[in-house]
Every structure is written in C-alpha cells, then in structure tokens.
PDB file of C-alpha atoms in Angstrom:
ATOM      1  CA  MET A   1      15.703   7.302   1.881  1.00  0.00           C
ATOM      2  CA  SER A   2      13.461   9.875   0.193  1.00  0.00           C
ATOM      3  CA  ILE A   3      10.461  12.174   0.518  1.00  0.00           C
ATOM      4  CA  LEU A   4       7.391  10.710  -1.221  1.00  0.00           C
ATOM      5  CA  TYR A   5       5.117  13.714  -0.607  1.00  0.00           C
ATOM      6  CA  LEU A   6       5.510  17.130   0.967  1.00  0.00           C
ATOM      7  CA  ASP A   7       3.317  20.144   1.616  1.00  0.00           C
ATOM      8  CA  LYS A   8       2.893  22.557   4.533  1.00  0.00           C
ATOM      9  CA  TYR A   9       0.588  20.123   6.356  1.00  0.00           C
ATOM     10  CA  MET A  10       2.347  16.760   6.094  1.00  0.00           C
ATOM     11  CA  VAL A  11       5.356  14.840   4.860  1.00  0.00           C
ATOM     12  CA  VAL A  12       5.399  11.229   3.685  1.00  0.00           C
ATOM     13  CA  TYR A  13       8.795   9.517   3.788  1.00  0.00           C
ATOM     14  CA  HIS A  14      10.377   6.229   2.706  1.00  0.00           C
ATOM     15  CA  LYS A  15      12.184   5.151   5.884  1.00  0.00           C
ATOM     16  CA  ALA A  16      15.278   2.989   5.645  1.00  0.00           C
ATOM     17  CA  ALA A  17      15.734   0.026   7.977  1.00  0.00           C
ATOM     18  CA  GLY A  18      17.873   0.986  10.970  1.00  0.00           C
ATOM     19  CA  LEU A  19      16.236   4.340  11.714  1.00  0.00           C
ATOM     20  CA  LEU A  20      13.969   5.077  14.663  1.00  0.00           C
ATOM     21  CA  SER A  21      10.574   6.578  13.768  1.00  0.00           C
ATOM     22  CA  GLU A  22      10.764   9.167  16.556  1.00  0.00           C
ATOM     23  CA  GLY A  23      13.300  10.940  18.754  1.00  0.00           C
ATOM     24  CA  GLU A  24      16.308  13.112  18.112  1.00  0.00           C
ATOM     25  CA  GLY A  25      19.736  12.080  16.868  1.00  0.00           C
ATOM     26  CA  LYS A  26      21.441  10.917  13.700  1.00  0.00           C
ATOM     27  CA  ASP A  27      19.699   7.515  13.825  1.00  0.00           C
ATOM     28  CA  CYS A  28      16.225   9.082  14.177  1.00  0.00           C
ATOM     29  CA  LEU A  29      14.058   9.714  11.115  1.00  0.00           C
ATOM     30  CA  PRO A  30      12.669  13.109  12.266  1.00  0.00           C
ATOM     31  CA  THR A  31      16.243  14.435  12.384  1.00  0.00           C
ATOM     32  CA  VAL A  32      16.940  13.074   8.902  1.00  0.00           C
ATOM     33  CA  ILE A  33      13.779  14.676   7.526  1.00  0.00           C
ATOM     34  CA  ARG A  34      14.448  18.060   9.164  1.00  0.00           C
ATOM     35  CA  GLU A  35      17.942  18.125   7.663  1.00  0.00           C
ATOM     36  CA  GLU A  36      16.502  17.351   4.232  1.00  0.00           C
ATOM     37  CA  LEU A  37      13.815  20.015   4.602  1.00  0.00           C
ATOM     38  CA  GLU A  38      16.392  22.570   5.711  1.00  0.00           C
ATOM     39  CA  ALA A  39      18.554  21.719   2.697  1.00  0.00           C
ATOM     40  CA  ARG A  40      15.529  22.441   0.492  1.00  0.00           C
ATOM     41  CA  GLY A  41      15.199  25.879   2.056  1.00  0.00           C
ATOM     42  CA  GLU A  42      12.181  25.031   4.213  1.00  0.00           C
ATOM     43  CA  LYS A  43      11.786  27.182   7.331  1.00  0.00           C
ATOM     44  CA  LYS A  44       9.081  25.168   9.094  1.00  0.00           C
ATOM     45  CA  LEU A  45      10.850  22.127  10.535  1.00  0.00           C
ATOM     46  CA  GLU A  46       8.433  21.006  13.265  1.00  0.00           C
ATOM     47  CA  LEU A  47       7.222  17.406  12.879  1.00  0.00           C
ATOM     48  CA  PHE A  48       4.492  15.520  14.749  1.00  0.00           C
ATOM     49  CA  THR A  49       4.768  11.736  15.060  1.00  0.00           C
ATOM     50  CA  LEU A  50       1.552   9.937  14.086  1.00  0.00           C
ATOM     51  CA  HIS A  51       2.603   6.276  13.912  1.00  0.00           C
ATOM     52  CA  ARG A  52       5.765   4.214  14.129  1.00  0.00           C
ATOM     53  CA  LEU A  53       7.674   1.490  12.339  1.00  0.00           C
ATOM     54  CA  ASP A  54      10.120  -0.731  14.206  1.00  0.00           C
ATOM     55  CA  ARG A  55      13.743   0.339  13.805  1.00  0.00           C
ATOM     56  CA  GLU A  56      14.483  -2.746  11.676  1.00  0.00           C
ATOM     57  CA  THR A  57      11.473  -2.215   9.383  1.00  0.00           C
ATOM     58  CA  GLU A  58      11.735  -0.344   6.087  1.00  0.00           C
ATOM     59  CA  GLY A  59       8.703   1.496   4.816  1.00  0.00           C
ATOM     60  CA  ILE A  60       6.339   4.441   4.517  1.00  0.00           C
ATOM     61  CA  VAL A  61       5.947   6.861   7.435  1.00  0.00           C
ATOM     62  CA  VAL A  62       3.748   9.964   7.687  1.00  0.00           C
ATOM     63  CA  TYR A  63       4.440  13.025   9.858  1.00  0.00           C
ATOM     64  CA  ALA A  64       2.217  16.045  10.387  1.00  0.00           C
ATOM     65  CA  ARG A  65       3.715  19.531  10.123  1.00  0.00           C
ATOM     66  CA  SER A  66       1.234  21.323  12.388  1.00  0.00           C
ATOM     67  CA  SER A  67      -0.750  20.467  15.494  1.00  0.00           C
ATOM     68  CA  ALA A  68      -4.021  20.921  13.585  1.00  0.00           C
ATOM     69  CA  ALA A  69      -2.926  18.524  10.847  1.00  0.00           C
ATOM     70  CA  ALA A  70      -1.712  16.078  13.499  1.00  0.00           C
ATOM     71  CA  ALA A  71      -5.141  16.098  15.141  1.00  0.00           C
ATOM     72  CA  LYS A  72      -6.904  15.414  11.828  1.00  0.00           C
ATOM     73  CA  LEU A  73      -4.518  12.634  10.793  1.00  0.00           C
ATOM     74  CA  SER A  74      -4.532  11.027  14.239  1.00  0.00           C
ATOM     75  CA  ALA A  75      -8.333  10.969  14.144  1.00  0.00           C
ATOM     76  CA  GLN A  76      -8.152   9.072  10.851  1.00  0.00           C
ATOM     77  CA  ILE A  77      -6.006   6.406  12.536  1.00  0.00           C
ATOM     78  CA  THR A  78      -8.461   6.136  15.430  1.00  0.00           C
ATOM     79  CA  GLU A  79     -11.315   5.767  12.939  1.00  0.00           C
ATOM     80  CA  SER A  80      -9.367   3.067  11.014  1.00  0.00           C
ATOM     81  CA  ARG A  81      -9.385   5.101   7.798  1.00  0.00           C
ATOM     82  CA  TRP A  82      -5.739   4.429   7.023  1.00  0.00           C
ATOM     83  CA  LYS A  83      -4.856   1.311   5.040  1.00  0.00           C
ATOM     84  CA  LYS A  84      -1.447  -0.201   5.816  1.00  0.00           C
ATOM     85  CA  VAL A  85       0.026  -3.007   3.726  1.00  0.00           C
ATOM     86  CA  TYR A  86       3.268  -4.849   4.415  1.00  0.00           C
ATOM     87  CA  ASN A  87       5.286  -7.464   2.566  1.00  0.00           C
ATOM     88  CA  ALA A  88       7.373  -9.992   4.465  1.00  0.00           C
ATOM     89  CA  TRP A  89       9.473 -13.061   3.859  1.00  0.00           C
ATOM     90  CA  LEU A  90       8.490 -15.751   6.363  1.00  0.00           C
ATOM     91  CA  TRP A  91      10.752 -18.660   7.289  1.00  0.00           C
ATOM     92  CA  GLY A  92       9.040 -21.857   6.156  1.00  0.00           C
ATOM     93  CA  ASP A  93       6.348 -22.966   3.696  1.00  0.00           C
ATOM     94  CA  LEU A  94       3.288 -21.173   5.073  1.00  0.00           C
ATOM     95  CA  GLY A  95       1.005 -23.051   2.677  1.00  0.00           C
ATOM     96  CA  GLN A  96       1.648 -26.309   4.510  1.00  0.00           C
ATOM     97  CA  LYS A  97      -0.214 -25.017   7.558  1.00  0.00           C
ATOM     98  CA  LEU A  98      -2.449 -22.146   6.441  1.00  0.00           C
ATOM     99  CA  GLU A  99      -4.667 -21.331   3.474  1.00  0.00           C
ATOM    100  CA  ALA A 100      -3.283 -19.217   0.627  1.00  0.00           C
ATOM    101  CA  GLN A 101      -5.158 -16.253   2.040  1.00  0.00           C
ATOM    102  CA  GLY A 102      -6.980 -15.602   5.258  1.00  0.00           C
ATOM    103  CA  GLU A 103      -7.216 -13.653   8.487  1.00  0.00           C
ATOM    104  CA  LEU A 104      -5.269 -14.075  11.723  1.00  0.00           C
ATOM    105  CA  CYS A 105      -6.880 -13.001  14.997  1.00  0.00           C
ATOM    106  CA  ASP A 106      -5.148 -13.158  18.374  1.00  0.00           C
ATOM    107  CA  LEU A 107      -5.012 -11.634  21.827  1.00  0.00           C
ATOM    108  CA  LEU A 108      -1.656  -9.911  22.366  1.00  0.00           C
ATOM    109  CA  TYR A 109       0.135  -8.788  25.476  1.00  0.00           C
ATOM    110  CA  TYR A 110       3.111  -6.429  25.147  1.00  0.00           C
ATOM    111  CA  ASP A 111       5.744  -6.819  27.877  1.00  0.00           C
ATOM    112  CA  ARG A 112       7.453  -3.431  28.096  1.00  0.00           C
ATOM    113  CA  LYS A 113      10.304  -4.724  30.246  1.00  0.00           C
ATOM    114  CA  ARG A 114      11.200  -7.328  27.631  1.00  0.00           C
ATOM    115  CA  SER A 115      10.154  -5.195  24.628  1.00  0.00           C
ATOM    116  CA  LYS A 116       8.293  -8.165  23.230  1.00  0.00           C
ATOM    117  CA  SER A 117       4.702  -9.116  22.429  1.00  0.00           C
ATOM    118  CA  PHE A 118       3.121 -12.462  23.267  1.00  0.00           C
ATOM    119  CA  VAL A 119      -0.001 -14.282  22.090  1.00  0.00           C
ATOM    120  CA  VAL A 120      -2.161 -15.101  25.126  1.00  0.00           C
ATOM    121  CA  ASP A 121      -5.330 -17.143  25.542  1.00  0.00           C
ATOM    122  CA  ARG A 122      -7.507 -14.906  27.692  1.00  0.00           C
ATOM    123  CA  GLU A 123      -8.459 -11.295  28.313  1.00  0.00           C
ATOM    124  CA  ARG A 124      -6.689  -9.501  31.162  1.00  0.00           C
ATOM    125  CA  LYS A 125      -5.173  -6.130  31.899  1.00  0.00           C
ATOM    126  CA  GLY A 126      -2.878  -5.005  29.092  1.00  0.00           C
ATOM    127  CA  VAL A 127      -4.198  -7.549  26.574  1.00  0.00           C
ATOM    128  CA  ARG A 128      -5.503  -6.237  23.244  1.00  0.00           C
ATOM    129  CA  SER A 129      -7.069  -7.924  20.242  1.00  0.00           C
ATOM    130  CA  ALA A 130      -5.063  -8.070  17.016  1.00  0.00           C
ATOM    131  CA  ALA A 131      -6.183  -8.893  13.488  1.00  0.00           C
ATOM    132  CA  LEU A 132      -4.638  -8.926  10.030  1.00  0.00           C
ATOM    133  CA  LYS A 133      -5.369 -10.214   6.557  1.00  0.00           C
ATOM    134  CA  TYR A 134      -2.674 -12.047   4.620  1.00  0.00           C
ATOM    135  CA  GLY A 135      -2.131 -13.523   1.191  1.00  0.00           C
ATOM    136  CA  ILE A 136       0.686 -15.732  -0.053  1.00  0.00           C
ATOM    137  CA  LEU A 137       2.536 -14.083  -2.956  1.00  0.00           C
ATOM    138  CA  LYS A 138       5.092 -16.797  -3.680  1.00  0.00           C
ATOM    139  CA  LEU A 139       7.177 -19.625  -2.272  1.00  0.00           C
ATOM    140  CA  SER A 140      10.953 -19.506  -2.735  1.00  0.00           C
ATOM    141  CA  GLU A 141      12.513 -22.079  -5.069  1.00  0.00           C
ATOM    142  CA  ASP A 142      14.118 -23.882  -2.124  1.00  0.00           C
ATOM    143  CA  LYS A 143      10.694 -23.936  -0.387  1.00  0.00           C
ATOM    144  CA  LYS A 144      12.240 -22.518   2.783  1.00  0.00           C
ATOM    145  CA  ARG A 145      10.643 -19.053   2.615  1.00  0.00           C
ATOM    146  CA  THR A 146       7.211 -17.624   1.832  1.00  0.00           C
ATOM    147  CA  LEU A 147       6.586 -14.086   0.632  1.00  0.00           C
ATOM    148  CA  VAL A 148       3.317 -12.714   2.032  1.00  0.00           C
ATOM    149  CA  ARG A 149       1.240  -9.580   1.649  1.00  0.00           C
ATOM    150  CA  VAL A 150      -0.253  -8.394   4.937  1.00  0.00           C
ATOM    151  CA  GLU A 151      -2.972  -5.806   5.535  1.00  0.00           C
ATOM    152  CA  LEU A 152      -3.215  -4.648   9.128  1.00  0.00           C
ATOM    153  CA  LEU A 153      -6.696  -4.433  10.611  1.00  0.00           C
ATOM    154  CA  THR A 154      -5.305  -3.315  13.982  1.00  0.00           C
ATOM    155  CA  GLY A 155      -2.036  -1.643  14.897  1.00  0.00           C
ATOM    156  CA  ARG A 156      -0.418  -3.499  17.787  1.00  0.00           C
ATOM    157  CA  THR A 157       3.259  -3.490  18.757  1.00  0.00           C
ATOM    158  CA  HIS A 158       5.205  -6.112  16.735  1.00  0.00           C
ATOM    159  CA  GLN A 159       1.844  -7.447  15.553  1.00  0.00           C
ATOM    160  CA  ILE A 160       2.920  -9.046  12.268  1.00  0.00           C
ATOM    161  CA  ARG A 161       6.075 -10.430  13.819  1.00  0.00           C
ATOM    162  CA  VAL A 162       4.362 -12.144  16.747  1.00  0.00           C
ATOM    163  CA  GLN A 163       1.242 -13.352  14.929  1.00  0.00           C
ATOM    164  CA  PHE A 164       3.257 -15.277  12.333  1.00  0.00           C
ATOM    165  CA  GLY A 165       6.086 -16.172  14.716  1.00  0.00           C
ATOM    166  CA  SER A 166       3.670 -17.749  17.194  1.00  0.00           C
ATOM    167  CA  ARG A 167       2.492 -20.071  14.421  1.00  0.00           C
ATOM    168  CA  GLY A 168       6.002 -21.232  13.619  1.00  0.00           C
ATOM    169  CA  TYR A 169       6.595 -18.908  10.648  1.00  0.00           C
ATOM    170  CA  ALA A 170       8.787 -16.103  11.951  1.00  0.00           C
ATOM    171  CA  ILE A 171       9.829 -13.297   9.623  1.00  0.00           C
ATOM    172  CA  CYS A 172      13.247 -14.005   8.150  1.00  0.00           C
ATOM    173  CA  GLY A 173      15.985 -12.439  10.258  1.00  0.00           C
ATOM    174  CA  ASP A 174      13.674 -11.923  13.248  1.00  0.00           C
ATOM    175  CA  ARG A 175      15.576 -13.643  16.098  1.00  0.00           C
ATOM    176  CA  ARG A 176      13.272 -12.089  18.710  1.00  0.00           C
ATOM    177  CA  TYR A 177      10.290 -14.049  17.420  1.00  0.00           C
ATOM    178  CA  GLY A 178      11.938 -17.333  16.582  1.00  0.00           C
ATOM    179  CA  ALA A 179      13.660 -17.062  13.197  1.00  0.00           C
ATOM    180  CA  PRO A 180      16.817 -19.218  12.935  1.00  0.00           C
ATOM    181  CA  ALA A 181      20.212 -17.740  12.105  1.00  0.00           C
ATOM    182  CA  GLU A 182      20.088 -19.277   8.640  1.00  0.00           C
ATOM    183  CA  SER A 183      17.047 -17.137   7.753  1.00  0.00           C
ATOM    184  CA  GLY A 184      19.207 -14.019   7.345  1.00  0.00           C
ATOM    185  CA  LYS A 185      20.708 -11.146   9.290  1.00  0.00           C
ATOM    186  CA  THR A 186      18.151  -8.410   8.614  1.00  0.00           C
ATOM    187  CA  LEU A 187      14.409  -8.245   9.267  1.00  0.00           C
ATOM    188  CA  ALA A 188      12.600  -9.059   6.001  1.00  0.00           C
ATOM    189  CA  LEU A 189       9.582  -6.832   6.664  1.00  0.00           C
ATOM    190  CA  ALA A 190       8.556  -3.655   4.854  1.00  0.00           C
ATOM    191  CA  ALA A 191       5.579  -1.287   4.936  1.00  0.00           C
ATOM    192  CA  VAL A 192       5.036  -1.124   1.186  1.00  0.00           C
ATOM    193  CA  GLU A 193       1.645   0.579   0.768  1.00  0.00           C
ATOM    194  CA  LEU A 194      -0.188   3.268   2.715  1.00  0.00           C
ATOM    195  CA  SER A 195      -3.348   5.201   2.010  1.00  0.00           C
ATOM    196  CA  VAL A 196      -4.363   8.255   4.064  1.00  0.00           C
ATOM    197  CA  PHE A 197      -6.651  11.254   3.634  1.00  0.00           C
ATOM    198  CA  HIS A 198      -5.274  14.761   3.341  1.00  0.00           C
ATOM    199  CA  PRO A 199      -5.844  16.648   6.618  1.00  0.00           C
ATOM    200  CA  VAL A 200      -7.303  19.697   4.833  1.00  0.00           C
ATOM    201  CA  THR A 201      -8.943  18.496   1.594  1.00  0.00           C
ATOM    202  CA  ASP A 202      -9.780  14.956   2.802  1.00  0.00           C
ATOM    203  CA  GLU A 203      -8.565  13.705  -0.576  1.00  0.00           C
ATOM    204  CA  LYS A 204      -7.483  10.064  -0.528  1.00  0.00           C
ATOM    205  CA  MET A 205      -3.731   9.744  -1.015  1.00  0.00           C
ATOM    206  CA  GLU A 206      -2.053   6.444  -1.875  1.00  0.00           C
ATOM    207  CA  PHE A 207       1.666   5.673  -1.643  1.00  0.00           C
ATOM    208  CA  SER A 208       3.775   2.629  -2.460  1.00  0.00           C
ATOM    209  CA  ILE A 209       7.470   1.706  -2.494  1.00  0.00           C
ATOM    210  CA  GLU A 210       9.797  -0.997  -3.757  1.00  0.00           C
ATOM    211  CA  PRO A 211      11.598  -2.069  -0.564  1.00  0.00           C
ATOM    212  CA  LYS A 212      15.327  -2.638  -0.690  1.00  0.00           C
ATOM    213  CA  ASN A 213      15.523  -4.939   2.332  1.00  0.00           C
ATOM    214  CA  LEU A 214      13.218  -7.584   0.824  1.00  0.00           C
ATOM    215  CA  ASP A 215      15.370  -7.750  -2.296  1.00  0.00           C
ATOM    216  CA  GLU A 216      18.432  -8.210  -0.090  1.00  0.00           C
ATOM    217  CA  CYS A 217      16.719 -11.071   1.714  1.00  0.00           C
ATOM    218  CA  GLU A 218      15.838 -12.786  -1.548  1.00  0.00           C
ATOM    219  CA  ASN A 219      19.258 -12.238  -3.114  1.00  0.00           C
ATOM    220  CA  GLN A 220      21.216 -13.749  -0.228  1.00  0.00           C
ATOM    221  CA  PHE A 221      19.703 -17.166  -0.962  1.00  0.00           C
ATOM    222  CA  GLU A 222      20.366 -17.150  -4.701  1.00  0.00           C
TER     223      GLU A 222
END
C-alpha cells in the first residue's frame, strides 16, 4: 500500500492483504517495495526480512536495509522490545464467554504439513507457549461479531487465529480456524500498531494504520 518510514537502515511498510511477507514475485511484498524504491531513485534495494504477517493479514511490516541493521532489529525482537497490536473482528459475542479484557495463554503446536496451529494440553517436542492480551472494542449491532484489540506477548504462527478460534470465536473469514461462510470472505485481521527502536539511534519509533480490510468486513454486514 505505502511506505510509512524510510531511511538507509530500514523501511516500514503498510502491507495489503494478499501479499506474502517474503520471497520474490509480483505477489511478494519485498518485490513491491524494491520496485517502489527503484521508482524513487534509490540504488540500495537489498531487504532483510525480520518478521512476517500471514498472506491474508493487512498491516505494518518492517524490513532492514543492511545486515548490521537486521542484526540490531532482530535482537530487539528476541528481547521482546517490539510492541505489536492487532485489531480483529471475531465471529460471535466474545463477552458472553470472556471478560471485556484479559490475557489468553496456551500451548501451541504448529503442524507444518497441514500449515495449521493447534492448542495442545501438554509440553512435547515442537510445542511452544503463546500469550496475548486482548480488549473488547465493540459488539456489532446484530451481536454476531466482536471487534477486539490484541497485543501479542509472544509471536507464534497463526497465534491470534488459533487462540480465539479454539475458544469458539474464530476471526471473521478465517475458514481454517472455524469461521462459518456467513462471517465473510476475507480475513478480518490487521496489524494496526507497531513500535520498534531505530537500529542506530535506538530512538523509539511508533507506527499506526487505518486498515482497509476491517472496514470491508464491517461494511458487508450493513
């Protein structure tokens, strides 16, 4: 969609739903960014992937533009210095089962062959702990959907999708984790806020977006 921040060390981008966060090709965000940089007259087009959003997820993505910057930014992720906030429309009235705000903690196992995560009840090889904080923002007028704000405390594959889906509140449009067809055709999940620290100055940098896909989800039920 658009560059949110750019210097010779990093680029922050508003990714559209439908693009892969890594790889080469017209449906891959690094290719899109390189083309935009080249159009701006930039000569340095190398990008280093630091984190990923699912193809169907809209939101903020950060890439490093040098190996040194990549090392610094990756260390921040390891040290849990980044703050990632998502908004999502869930199918169902979440308030009927959970408090208005709280924390979800689970053990997750990611099955690579099935490209799907599962909540499990015991530790074993490949199982990792997952935690997030959530807050209910509003309930739709028809009481069929709940808009939530989610802050990730860990970064597991499909974490938000499986943690809510396993409790019977799948993200709208998310067939893989139990959402019905009537919930919509597109995944109603967006990475709306991100704070990082500049790899050279260590200055805190905060970014936010207004996601298009969540508006589309809301509008289709009006």
